[in-house]
Coordinates of C-alpha atoms and ligand atoms in Angstrom, one line a residue:
X1 CA 0.1 0.1 -0.2
X2 CA 1.4 3.3 -0.9
X3 CA 0.1 6.1 1.5
X4 CA 1.0 9.7 0.3
X5 CA -0.1 12.7 2.2
X6 CA -1.4 15.6 0.2
X7 CA 0.9 18.1 1.9
X8 CA -0.3 21.2 -0.3
X9 CA -4.0 20.5 0.8
X10 CA -3.3 19.9 4.5
X11 CA -1.3 23.0 5.0
X12 CA -4.0 25.0 3.0
X13 CA -6.7 23.9 5.1
X14 CA -4.8 24.7 8.1
X15 CA -4.7 28.3 6.7
X16 CA -8.4 28.4 5.9
X17 CA -9.2 27.2 9.1
X18 CA -7.1 29.8 10.7
X19 CA -9.4 32.3 9.0
X20 CA -12.0 31.7 11.4
X21 CA -10.7 33.8 13.9
X22 CA -11.9 36.7 16.4
X23 CA -8.1 38.2 16.3
X24 CA -5.9 39.7 13.5
X25 CA -3.9 37.5 11.8
X26 CA -1.7 35.6 12.3
X27 CA -3.2 35.5 15.5
X28 CA -6.0 33.0 16.0
X29 CA -9.0 33.4 18.8
X30 CA -11.4 30.8 18.8
X31 CA -13.4 30.5 21.9
X32 CA -15.7 27.5 22.1
X33 CA -19.5 28.0 21.2
X34 CA -18.8 31.4 20.0
X35 CA -20.2 32.1 16.4
X36 CA -16.7 32.0 15.1
X37 CA -16.0 28.6 16.6
X38 CA -19.5 27.2 15.4
X39 CA -18.6 28.5 11.7
X40 CA -15.3 26.7 12.1
X41 CA -17.0 23.6 13.3
X42 CA -19.5 23.8 10.1
X43 CA -16.5 24.4 8.0
X44 CA -14.7 21.2 9.6
X45 CA -18.2 18.9 9.2
X46 CA -18.1 19.8 5.6
X47 CA -14.4 18.8 5.0
X48 CA -15.5 15.5 6.6
X49 CA -18.5 15.0 4.7
X50 CA -16.8 15.8 1.6
X51 CA -14.4 12.7 2.5
X52 CA -17.4 10.5 2.6
X53 CA -17.4 10.2 6.4
X54 CA -20.5 10.1 8.5
X55 CA -20.5 12.9 11.2
X56 CA -22.4 12.9 14.3
X57 CA -22.1 15.2 17.2
X58 CA -23.1 14.5 20.9
X59 CA -24.8 16.8 23.4
X60 CA -21.5 18.8 24.4
X61 CA -20.7 19.1 20.7
X62 CA -17.9 16.5 20.5
X63 CA -17.7 15.9 16.9
X64 CA -17.1 12.2 15.5
X65 CA -16.3 11.6 11.7
X66 CA -16.5 8.0 11.0
X67 CA -15.3 6.0 8.0
X68 CA -17.1 2.9 8.4
X69 CA -15.0 -0.4 8.2
X70 CA -16.1 -3.8 7.0
X71 CA -16.9 -5.0 10.6
X72 CA -18.9 -2.2 11.5
X73 CA -19.5 -3.7 15.3
X74 CA -15.7 -4.1 15.9
X75 CA -14.1 -1.5 18.2
X76 CA -13.2 1.9 16.8
X77 CA -9.8 3.3 15.9
X78 CA -9.9 7.0 16.9
X79 CA -7.8 9.8 16.1
X80 CA -8.4 13.6 16.6
X81 CA -7.7 16.6 18.7
X82 CA -9.4 20.2 19.3
X83 CA -10.0 23.3 17.2
X84 CA -10.7 25.6 20.1
X85 CA -7.9 28.5 20.6
X86 CA -7.1 30.3 23.3
X87 CA -7.2 34.3 22.9
X88 CA -4.3 35.4 20.7
X89 CA -3.0 32.0 20.1
X90 CA -1.4 30.4 16.8
X91 CA -2.7 28.2 14.2
X92 CA -1.3 24.6 14.9
X93 CA -2.4 23.9 18.6
X94 CA -5.0 20.8 18.1
X95 CA -5.6 22.1 14.7
X96 CA -2.7 19.7 13.4
X97 CA -4.3 16.8 15.0
X98 CA -7.6 17.4 13.4
X99 CA -7.2 18.1 10.0
X100 CA -4.0 15.8 10.0
X101 CA -6.2 13.4 11.3
X102 CA -8.5 14.1 8.4
X103 CA -5.9 13.9 5.6
X104 CA -4.6 10.6 7.4
X105 CA -8.0 9.1 6.6
X106 CA -8.3 10.4 2.9
X107 CA -4.7 9.3 2.1
X108 CA -5.7 5.5 3.2
X109 CA -8.6 6.1 1.0
X110 CA -6.4 7.3 -2.0
X111 CA -4.5 4.3 -1.3
X112 CA -7.4 2.0 -1.5
X113 CA -7.0 0.9 2.0
X114 CA -10.2 -1.2 3.4
X115 CA -10.4 -0.9 7.1
X116 CA -11.8 -3.6 9.3
X117 CA -12.3 -1.5 12.3
X118 CA -14.0 1.9 11.4
X119 CA -11.7 4.9 11.7
X120 CA -13.2 7.9 13.3
X121 CA -12.0 11.3 13.4
X122 CA -12.9 13.1 16.8
X123 CA -12.9 17.0 17.4
X124 CA -13.4 17.4 21.0
X125 CA -15.3 20.2 22.5
X126 CA -13.3 22.9 24.7
X127 CA -9.8 21.6 25.4
X128 CA -9.0 24.9 26.4
X129 CA -10.0 26.2 29.9
X130 CA -10.8 29.5 28.3
X131 CA -14.4 29.5 28.8
X132 CA -15.3 27.5 31.3
X133 CA -12.2 27.4 33.5
X134 CA -11.7 24.1 33.1
X135 CA -9.5 22.2 30.3
X136 CA -10.9 19.1 28.1
X137 CA -14.3 19.5 29.1
X138 CA -15.4 17.1 26.2
X139 CA -13.0 14.2 26.6
X140 CA -13.5 14.5 30.5
X141 CA -17.5 13.9 29.6
X142 CA -16.7 11.1 26.9
X143 CA -14.5 9.3 29.5
X144 CA -16.7 9.7 32.4
X145 CA -13.9 11.6 34.4
X146 CA -16.2 14.7 35.2
X147 CA -19.5 14.0 36.4
X148 CA -22.8 15.6 34.4
X149 CA -23.7 17.4 37.4
X150 CA -20.4 19.3 38.0
X151 CA -20.3 20.1 34.1
X152 CA -23.8 21.3 34.2
X153 CA -22.7 23.9 36.9
X154 CA -19.9 25.3 35.2
X155 CA -20.4 28.6 34.1
X156 CA -18.3 31.2 31.8
X157 CA -17.5 34.8 32.8
X158 CA -20.9 36.3 32.1
X159 CA -22.5 33.8 34.5
X160 CA -24.1 31.6 31.5
X161 CA -24.0 28.0 32.2
X162 CA -22.8 25.1 30.1
X163 CA -26.0 23.7 29.9
X164 CA -27.5 27.2 28.6
X165 CA -24.6 27.8 26.2
X166 CA -24.5 24.3 24.4
X167 CA -28.3 24.1 24.0
X168 CA -28.0 27.9 22.4
X169 CA -25.1 26.5 20.1
X170 CA -27.6 23.9 18.9
X171 CA -26.5 21.1 20.9
X172 CA -29.5 19.3 22.5
X173 CA -29.8 16.0 24.0
X174 CA -28.6 14.6 27.4
X175 CA -25.1 15.2 28.7
X176 CA -25.6 11.7 30.4
X177 CA -25.3 10.4 27.0
X178 CA -21.9 11.7 26.3
X179 CA -20.0 9.0 27.9
X180 CA -18.7 6.3 25.5
X181 CA -19.4 2.9 26.4
X182 CA -16.6 0.5 27.7
X183 CA -14.8 -1.1 24.5
X184 CA -15.7 1.6 22.3
X185 CA -12.1 2.0 21.2
X186 CA -9.6 -0.2 20.1
X187 CA -7.1 2.7 20.2
X188 CA -6.8 6.4 20.1
X189 CA -3.7 8.3 18.8
X190 CA -3.6 11.9 18.9
X191 CA -1.1 14.0 16.6
X192 CA -0.1 17.3 18.1
X193 CA 2.5 19.9 18.2
X194 CA 5.2 19.2 20.7
X195 CA 4.5 22.8 22.4
X196 CA 8.1 22.3 23.9
X197 CA 11.8 22.6 22.2
X198 CA 13.0 19.3 22.7
X199 CA 12.3 17.9 19.2
X200 CA 13.9 20.9 17.9
X201 CA 17.1 20.8 20.2
X202 CA 17.7 17.0 19.5
X203 CA 17.2 17.4 15.9
X204 CA 14.4 14.7 15.6
X205 CA 11.7 14.4 13.4
X206 CA 8.8 12.9 15.7
X207 CA 8.2 12.5 19.5
X208 CA 6.4 9.4 20.7
X209 CA 4.5 10.0 23.9
X210 CA 5.0 7.2 26.4
X211 CA 3.7 9.2 29.5
X212 CA 1.4 11.9 30.1
X213 CA 2.0 14.0 33.2
X214 CA -0.8 15.5 35.0
X215 CA -1.3 18.2 37.6
X216 CA -2.6 18.1 41.3
X217 CA -3.6 21.8 42.5
X218 CA -4.1 23.1 45.7
X219 CA -4.9 26.3 47.4
X220 CA -3.0 26.7 50.8
X221 CA -4.1 29.5 53.2
X222 CA -2.1 30.6 56.2
X223 CA -3.4 32.7 58.9
X224 CA -1.1 34.2 61.2
X225 CA -1.5 37.5 63.2
X226 CA -0.9 40.8 62.0
X227 CA 0.5 43.9 63.7
X228 CA 2.9 47.0 63.6
X229 CA 6.2 46.3 61.8
X230 CA 7.9 48.2 64.4
X231 CA 5.9 47.4 67.5
X232 CA 5.4 43.8 67.8
X233 CA 8.9 42.1 68.8
X234 CA 10.3 39.0 67.0
X235 CA 9.5 36.1 69.7
X236 CA 6.1 37.7 69.9
X237 CA 5.2 37.1 66.2
X238 CA 2.9 34.8 63.9
X239 CA 4.1 35.8 60.7
X240 CA 1.7 34.1 57.8
X241 CA 4.5 34.9 55.2
X242 CA 7.3 33.5 56.9
X243 CA 5.2 30.2 57.2
X244 CA 4.3 30.4 53.7
X245 CA 8.2 30.8 52.9
X246 CA 9.0 27.4 55.0
X247 CA 6.2 25.5 52.9
X248 CA 7.4 27.0 49.6
X249 CA 10.9 25.9 50.1
X250 CA 9.8 22.3 51.5
X251 CA 7.8 21.9 48.4
X252 CA 10.6 22.7 46.3
X253 CA 13.0 20.3 48.2
X254 CA 10.3 17.4 48.1
X255 CA 9.9 17.7 44.4
X256 CA 14.1 17.9 44.0
X257 CA 14.4 14.7 46.0
X258 CA 11.7 12.4 44.5
X259 CA 14.2 10.7 42.4
X260 CA 12.8 11.5 39.0
X261 CA 13.0 14.5 36.8
X262 CA 9.3 13.9 35.8
X263 CA 8.4 15.7 39.5
X264 CA 7.9 19.1 39.3
X265 CA 6.2 21.5 42.1
X266 CA 5.4 25.1 41.7
X267 CA 4.0 28.0 44.0
X268 CA 2.8 30.5 41.0
X269 CA 0.5 32.8 43.2
X270 CA 1.7 34.1 46.6
X271 CA -1.1 36.9 47.9
X272 CA 0.1 38.5 51.0
X273 CA -2.7 40.4 53.4
X274 CA -2.7 43.0 54.1
X275 CA 0.2 43.6 51.8
X276 CA 1.7 46.9 53.6
X277 CA 5.3 47.8 54.0
X278 CA 4.9 48.4 57.6
X279 CA 2.5 45.6 58.5
X280 CA 3.2 42.1 59.8
X281 CA 1.5 39.6 57.3
X282 CA -1.7 38.2 58.8
X283 CA -2.7 36.1 56.2
X284 CA -1.2 34.5 52.7
X285 CA -2.6 32.5 50.0
X286 CA -0.7 30.2 47.8
X287 CA -1.3 28.2 44.8
X288 CA 0.3 24.7 44.7
X289 CA 0.8 22.8 41.4
X290 CA 2.7 19.4 41.5
X291 CA 3.2 17.5 38.3
X292 CA 4.4 14.0 37.7
X293 CA 4.0 11.1 35.2
X294 CA 3.8 8.6 38.3
X295 CA 0.7 9.1 40.7
X296 CA 2.5 7.4 43.7
X297 CA 5.5 9.7 43.4
X298 CA 3.1 12.8 43.0
X299 CA 1.2 11.5 46.4
X300 CA 4.5 11.4 48.4
X301 CA 5.3 15.1 47.4
X302 CA 1.6 16.1 48.5
X303 CA 2.2 13.9 51.8
X304 CA 5.4 15.7 52.6
X305 CA 3.6 19.0 51.8
X306 CA 0.8 17.9 54.5
X307 CA 3.4 17.1 56.9
X308 CA 5.4 20.4 56.4
X309 CA 1.8 22.4 56.9
X310 CA 1.3 20.4 60.4
X311 CA 4.9 20.7 61.8
X312 CA 4.8 24.7 60.7
X313 CA 1.6 25.4 62.0
X314 CA 2.6 23.9 65.5
X315 CA 6.1 25.6 65.6
X316 CA 4.9 28.9 64.2
X317 CA 1.4 28.9 66.0
X318 CA -0.1 29.9 62.6
X319 CA -3.5 28.2 61.1
X320 CA -2.9 26.2 57.7
X321 CA -5.4 25.3 55.7
X322 CA -5.2 23.4 52.3
X323 CA -7.8 22.4 49.8
X324 CA -7.4 20.1 46.9
X325 CA -8.7 21.9 43.9
X326 CA -8.1 19.1 41.1
X327 CA -6.0 16.0 41.0
X328 CA -6.0 14.4 37.4
X329 CA -4.1 11.0 37.4
X330 CA -1.2 10.9 34.8
X331 CA -1.6 8.3 31.9
X332 CA 0.9 5.5 30.7
X333 CA 0.7 5.0 27.0
X334 CA -0.2 1.8 25.2
X335 CA 2.8 -0.1 24.6
X336 CA 1.2 -2.0 21.3
X337 CA 0.4 1.6 20.0
X338 CA 3.9 2.9 20.6
X339 CA 5.2 0.0 18.8
X340 CA 3.2 0.9 16.0
X341 CA 4.4 4.4 15.8
X342 CA 7.8 3.1 16.2
X343 CA 7.7 0.7 13.5
X344 CA 6.0 3.5 11.2
X345 CA 9.2 5.8 12.0
X346 CA 11.6 3.1 11.2
X347 CA 9.9 2.3 7.9
X348 CA 9.9 5.8 6.9
X349 CA 13.6 6.3 8.2
X350 CA 12.3 9.2 10.5
X351 CA 14.3 9.7 13.3
X352 CA 12.3 9.9 16.6
X353 CA 12.5 10.6 20.5
X354 CA 10.4 8.5 23.0
X355 CA 9.0 11.4 25.4
X356 CA 6.8 12.7 28.0
X357 CA 4.1 15.1 27.1
X358 CA 4.3 17.8 30.0
X359 CA 1.3 19.7 29.1
X360 CA -2.0 17.6 29.1
X361 CA -4.2 16.8 26.3
X362 CA -7.4 15.3 25.5
X363 CA -5.6 12.1 25.2
X364 CA -4.8 12.1 28.9
X365 CA -8.7 11.5 29.7
X366 CA -9.3 9.4 26.6
X367 CA -6.8 7.0 28.6
X368 CA -9.2 6.0 30.8
X369 CA -11.3 4.3 28.2
X370 CA -9.1 3.5 25.7
X371 CA -5.4 2.2 24.8
X372 CA -3.8 5.7 23.8
X373 CA -0.8 7.5 22.4
X374 CA 0.3 10.5 21.2
X375 CA 2.7 11.6 18.1
X376 CA 4.4 15.0 18.4
X377 CA 5.7 17.1 15.6
X378 CA 8.5 19.8 16.1
X379 CA 7.2 23.5 16.6
X380 CA 9.8 26.2 16.0
X381 CA 11.4 27.3 19.3
X382 CA 8.7 25.3 21.1
X383 CA 6.7 28.4 21.0
X384 CA 2.9 27.8 21.3
X385 CA -0.2 29.5 22.4
X386 CA 1.1 32.7 20.8
X387 CA 0.7 33.9 17.2
X388 CA 4.1 32.9 16.0
X389 CA 3.5 29.3 16.6
X390 CA 5.0 27.5 13.6
X391 CA 5.3 23.9 12.3
X392 CA 6.7 23.3 9.1
X393 CA 4.9 21.6 6.1
X394 CA 7.3 19.0 5.9
X395 CA 7.0 18.0 9.5
X396 CA 3.2 18.3 9.5
X397 CA 2.9 16.0 6.5
X398 CA 5.5 13.6 8.2
X399 CA 3.6 13.6 11.5
X400 CA 0.1 12.7 9.2
X401 CA 2.1 10.0 7.2
X402 CA 2.9 8.2 10.4
X403 CA -0.6 8.7 11.8
X404 CA -2.1 7.2 8.7
X405 CA 0.1 4.1 8.6
X406 CA -0.4 3.6 12.4
X407 CA -4.2 3.8 11.8
X408 CA -4.0 1.5 9.2
X409 CA -2.2 -0.9 11.3
X410 CA -4.6 -0.6 13.9
X411 CA -7.9 -0.9 11.6
X412 CA -6.7 -3.7 9.7
Ligands
ZN501 ZN1 -3.6 21.4 22.2

């Protein structure tokens, strides 16, 4: 079978999709369920139908475009990504996986491939957290990772709920119907730009993702005692910021000594009250983000933080309260899909790097219901989520070719 990617068509489609935008080019802004997003979706569905695919949408707007296999009851081979874009983003994040997935299917059709398993392109709703404050809304619902009740309650900045917005956008039906049945998938592969600099630095053509890291995020509040910066003497102080400093350094040390490079911990926000030069900090609020590819290791860091909260609270006589906001489990990719990707790279003599996805993607959630892997292509300087995001046509075509070969192997 001779699979050929129509690089020119694929690149021109990426350019066309970028014209559905609420920002001036080259920037792309396409927030979920805005009229721009809905126009882009309509255009995408047309492209899919032109390729002979059967299109269906679920209640949250996840869009499935299916090339029906000879055994229509067999589990599906999936690919896809997202087309929503954060404000002032680029053209490639998500889009490469959607239009690349479509071109992979068309290339297999041109090569007279006859799939046994249906091959399905999936366009996820709201991978970006821009509108509802939570990323991967579509895939969380597909995989049952987010409960329907929690999803219904989500609202945007104008106070409109997911429930209202999606219905206004034309997506009826019940959110409880979104979750896919077990064994729906034989496998799922997502093509994506790397969004980091490693492939470029190492001079490799493709990245095969074996692990997807996931964050746990917490809000930690420390309440001490305020007072005049001159009048309250050192033995009598319960300075909330000094306690916070101990927590931050202890967290850093816990991540550094976890024994794995994949463990990272960050305090990105530190709000100090009352925040005056001559006032002892009475209250501090910290944001904590701990990420890892291994859940047990991440738990060890969180335990250490908890322990430090206890000891610091006792020693300094301050109240410390921590609240777990979110803790998605990391994912291991499927060895058989990785092997198929590897073999395709070797056949095509494309150099590759086996890597960890440190950003998370819809595939993280799809891993709860399907064997998954991701395929990364380089992006210039590792830039992403900015207008000068760029992936070369050659890299896009090579990623699409390996995707097509891998899908054909899984669907045969
Ligand atoms: Zn993305």
